[in-house]
Each structure stands twice: as C-alpha cells, then as structure tokens.
Short mmCIF file of C-alpha atoms in Angstrom, two decimals:
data_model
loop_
_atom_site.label_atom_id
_atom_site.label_comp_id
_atom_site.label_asym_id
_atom_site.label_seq_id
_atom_site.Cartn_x
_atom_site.Cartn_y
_atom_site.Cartn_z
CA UNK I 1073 2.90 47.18 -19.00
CA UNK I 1074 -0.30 46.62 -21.77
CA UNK I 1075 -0.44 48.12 -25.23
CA UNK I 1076 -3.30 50.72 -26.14
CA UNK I 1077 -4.67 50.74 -29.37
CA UNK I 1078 -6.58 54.24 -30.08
CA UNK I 1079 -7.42 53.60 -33.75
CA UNK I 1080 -10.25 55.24 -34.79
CA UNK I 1081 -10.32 54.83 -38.33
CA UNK I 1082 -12.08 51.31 -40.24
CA UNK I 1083 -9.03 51.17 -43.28
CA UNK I 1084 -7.34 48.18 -44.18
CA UNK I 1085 -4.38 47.74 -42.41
CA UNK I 1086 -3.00 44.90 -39.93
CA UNK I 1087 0.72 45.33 -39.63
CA UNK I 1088 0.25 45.12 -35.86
CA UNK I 1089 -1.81 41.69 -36.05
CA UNK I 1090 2.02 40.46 -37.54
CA UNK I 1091 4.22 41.99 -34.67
CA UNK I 1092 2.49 40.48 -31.85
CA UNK I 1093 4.76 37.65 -30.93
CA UNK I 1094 1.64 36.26 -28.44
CA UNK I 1095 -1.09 37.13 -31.09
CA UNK I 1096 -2.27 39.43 -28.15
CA UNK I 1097 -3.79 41.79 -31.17
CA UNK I 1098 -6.94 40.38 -33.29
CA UNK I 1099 -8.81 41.72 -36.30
CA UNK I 1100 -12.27 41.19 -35.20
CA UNK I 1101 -13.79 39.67 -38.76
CA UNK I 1102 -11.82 41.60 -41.97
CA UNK I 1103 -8.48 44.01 -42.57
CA UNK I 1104 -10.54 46.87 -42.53
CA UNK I 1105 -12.02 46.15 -39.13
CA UNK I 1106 -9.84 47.97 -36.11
CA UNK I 1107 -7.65 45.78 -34.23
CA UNK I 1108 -8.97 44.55 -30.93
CA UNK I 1109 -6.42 43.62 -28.14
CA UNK I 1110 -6.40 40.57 -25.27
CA UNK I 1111 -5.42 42.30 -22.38
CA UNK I 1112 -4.35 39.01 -20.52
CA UNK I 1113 -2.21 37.95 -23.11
CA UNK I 1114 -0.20 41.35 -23.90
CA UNK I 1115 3.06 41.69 -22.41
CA UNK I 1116 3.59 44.92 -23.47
CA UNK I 1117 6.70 44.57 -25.46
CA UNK I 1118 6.16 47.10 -27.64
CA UNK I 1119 6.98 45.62 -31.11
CA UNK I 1120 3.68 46.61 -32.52
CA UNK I 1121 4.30 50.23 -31.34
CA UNK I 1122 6.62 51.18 -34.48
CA UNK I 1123 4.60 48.75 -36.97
CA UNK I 1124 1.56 50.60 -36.96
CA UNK I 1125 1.30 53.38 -39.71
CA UNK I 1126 -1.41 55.26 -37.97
CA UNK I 1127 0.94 56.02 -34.78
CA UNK I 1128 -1.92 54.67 -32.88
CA UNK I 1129 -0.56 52.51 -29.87
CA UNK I 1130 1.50 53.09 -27.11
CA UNK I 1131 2.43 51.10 -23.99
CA UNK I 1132 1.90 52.31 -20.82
CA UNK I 1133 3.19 51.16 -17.32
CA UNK I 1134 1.56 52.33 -14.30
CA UNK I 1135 4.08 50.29 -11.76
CA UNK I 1136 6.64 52.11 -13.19
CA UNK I 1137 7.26 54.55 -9.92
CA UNK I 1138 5.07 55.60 -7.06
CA UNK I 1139 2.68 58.23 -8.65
CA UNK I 1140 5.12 58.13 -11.92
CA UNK I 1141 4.09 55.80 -15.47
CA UNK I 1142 6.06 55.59 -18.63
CA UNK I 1143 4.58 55.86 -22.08
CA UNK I 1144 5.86 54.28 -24.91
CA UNK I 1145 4.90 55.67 -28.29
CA UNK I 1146 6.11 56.32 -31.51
CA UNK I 1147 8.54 59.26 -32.63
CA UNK I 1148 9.50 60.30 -36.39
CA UNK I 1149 9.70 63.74 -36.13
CA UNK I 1150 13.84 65.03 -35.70
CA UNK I 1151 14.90 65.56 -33.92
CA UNK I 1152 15.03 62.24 -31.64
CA UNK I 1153 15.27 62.71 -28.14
CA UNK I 1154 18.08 61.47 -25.76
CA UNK I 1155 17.40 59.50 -22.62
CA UNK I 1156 17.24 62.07 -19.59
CA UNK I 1157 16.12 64.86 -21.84
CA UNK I 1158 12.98 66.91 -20.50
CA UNK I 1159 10.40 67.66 -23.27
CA UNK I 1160 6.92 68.62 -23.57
CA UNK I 1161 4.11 66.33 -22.97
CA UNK I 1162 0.99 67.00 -25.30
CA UNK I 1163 -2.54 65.89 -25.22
CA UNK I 1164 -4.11 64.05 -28.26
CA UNK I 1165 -5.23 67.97 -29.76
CA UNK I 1166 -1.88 68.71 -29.21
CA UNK I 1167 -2.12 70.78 -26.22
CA UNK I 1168 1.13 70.93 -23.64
CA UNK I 1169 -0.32 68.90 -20.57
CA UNK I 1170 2.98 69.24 -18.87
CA UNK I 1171 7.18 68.33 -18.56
CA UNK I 1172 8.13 64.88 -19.14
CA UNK I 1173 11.48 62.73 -18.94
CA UNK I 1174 12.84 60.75 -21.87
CA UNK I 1175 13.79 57.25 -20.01
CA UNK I 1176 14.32 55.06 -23.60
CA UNK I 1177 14.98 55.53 -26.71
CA UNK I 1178 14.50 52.39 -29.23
CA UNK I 1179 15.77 52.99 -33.03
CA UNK I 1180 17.03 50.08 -34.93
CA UNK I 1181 17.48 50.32 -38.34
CA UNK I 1182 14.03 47.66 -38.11
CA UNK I 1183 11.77 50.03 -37.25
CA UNK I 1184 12.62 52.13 -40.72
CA UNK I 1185 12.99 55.67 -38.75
CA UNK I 1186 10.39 54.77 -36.20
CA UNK I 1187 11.60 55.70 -33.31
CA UNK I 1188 9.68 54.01 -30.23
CA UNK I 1189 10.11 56.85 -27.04
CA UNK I 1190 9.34 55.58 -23.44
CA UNK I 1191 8.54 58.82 -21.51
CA UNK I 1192 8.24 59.39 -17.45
CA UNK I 1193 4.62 61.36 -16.54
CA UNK I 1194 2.70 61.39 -13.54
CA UNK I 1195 0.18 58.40 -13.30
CA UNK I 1196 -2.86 60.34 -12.98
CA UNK I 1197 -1.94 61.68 -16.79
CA UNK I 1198 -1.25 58.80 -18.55
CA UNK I 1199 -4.81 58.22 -20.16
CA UNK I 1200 -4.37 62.04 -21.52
CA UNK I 1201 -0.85 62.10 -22.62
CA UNK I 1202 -0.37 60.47 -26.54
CA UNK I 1203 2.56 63.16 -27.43
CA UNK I 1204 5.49 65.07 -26.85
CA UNK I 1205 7.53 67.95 -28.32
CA UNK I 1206 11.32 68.50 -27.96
#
C-alpha cells in the first residue's frame, strides 16, 4: 500500500508533514507549497489520511486481491458505513463509476469525526475512484 496525495491547491497547510511517522511526506521549500511524497519510504499506514483538511489523500493497495484494490480515504459525511456494506463508488466529479465493498472502517475519537473508509474496487479503477456514496 502507498499514500496519494491529489492536492491541487498552493494554501498553507502541513498537517500531513506531522502524521507521517517515516517523514515519507515533504513540503518542497514553504507551508504553502503542496506536499510532495517519497514513495520508497511510505508504508501506507494511513495516519495522514484523516489529518489532511482538504480530504486529499487516500491509500491504495493494488495486492489486495487478484484484479481487486482497496482504497482508503476519508469519510465525514453520516452516515458512516459498516464493514461489508455495498455503496456507490464515485469519480472525482462525482459521477457513480460503479458498486464497491466497505472492508474497514477506522473512527477513533483522534481523528475528530474523520472517518478513514478502506473500500474493495476492481484494480483497473483505482486511479478513477476518490469517492463513495451510501
């Protein structure tokens, strides 16, 4: 599993840069810069998913099953999905791509009603999926 960072916007904010426990995440010269990420040195763990305001990374594991990845990504909409519950898998415009499976649900009190929601899609749709609807 890696994180993915999709933030598109130059605003001052690092929260992520803290979470890291390997310091895999970087601002590349100031806190408005966007935050650039080592690849080698993420183990996608996820803690930065819920720290980032923006909703703007997810983890994603391709070797989760044969022709099956998960997507982990933030969720603070109710209502929270339960593990083995089918919802609707969106595109970043919002559009329904297709039916995926809720396989985690992460929601200490920590993350401050951030819920972080590992979802089950088929591989070749992981670089298009970034939502979901229950």
């Amino acid at each position: 599993p890696v994180a993915i960072i999709e933030c598109l916007q130059d605003i001052p904010c690092d929260p992520c840069v803290s979470a890291c426990p390997v310091k895999a995440i970087k601002m590349k010269e100031g806190i408005t810069d966007r935050p650039l990420l080592e690849f080698d040195t993420c183990t996608g763990c996820g803690l930065c998913i819920p720290k980032c305001p923006g909703l703007a990374i997810f983890v994603i594991n391709m070797k989760h099953n044969s022709g099956m990845a998960t997507i982990s990504m933030s969720h603070e909409l109710l209502p929270v999905p339960e593990k083995g519950q089918e919802v609707t898998a969106l595109d970043r415009a919002g559009k329904v791509v297709g039916k995926a499976k809720v396989v985690r649900v992460v929601n200490p009190p920590g993350y401050d009603h951030t819920a972080v929601v590992t979802i089950e899609v088929p591989a070749a749709q992981i670089n298009n999926i970034r939502a979901f609807r229950v």
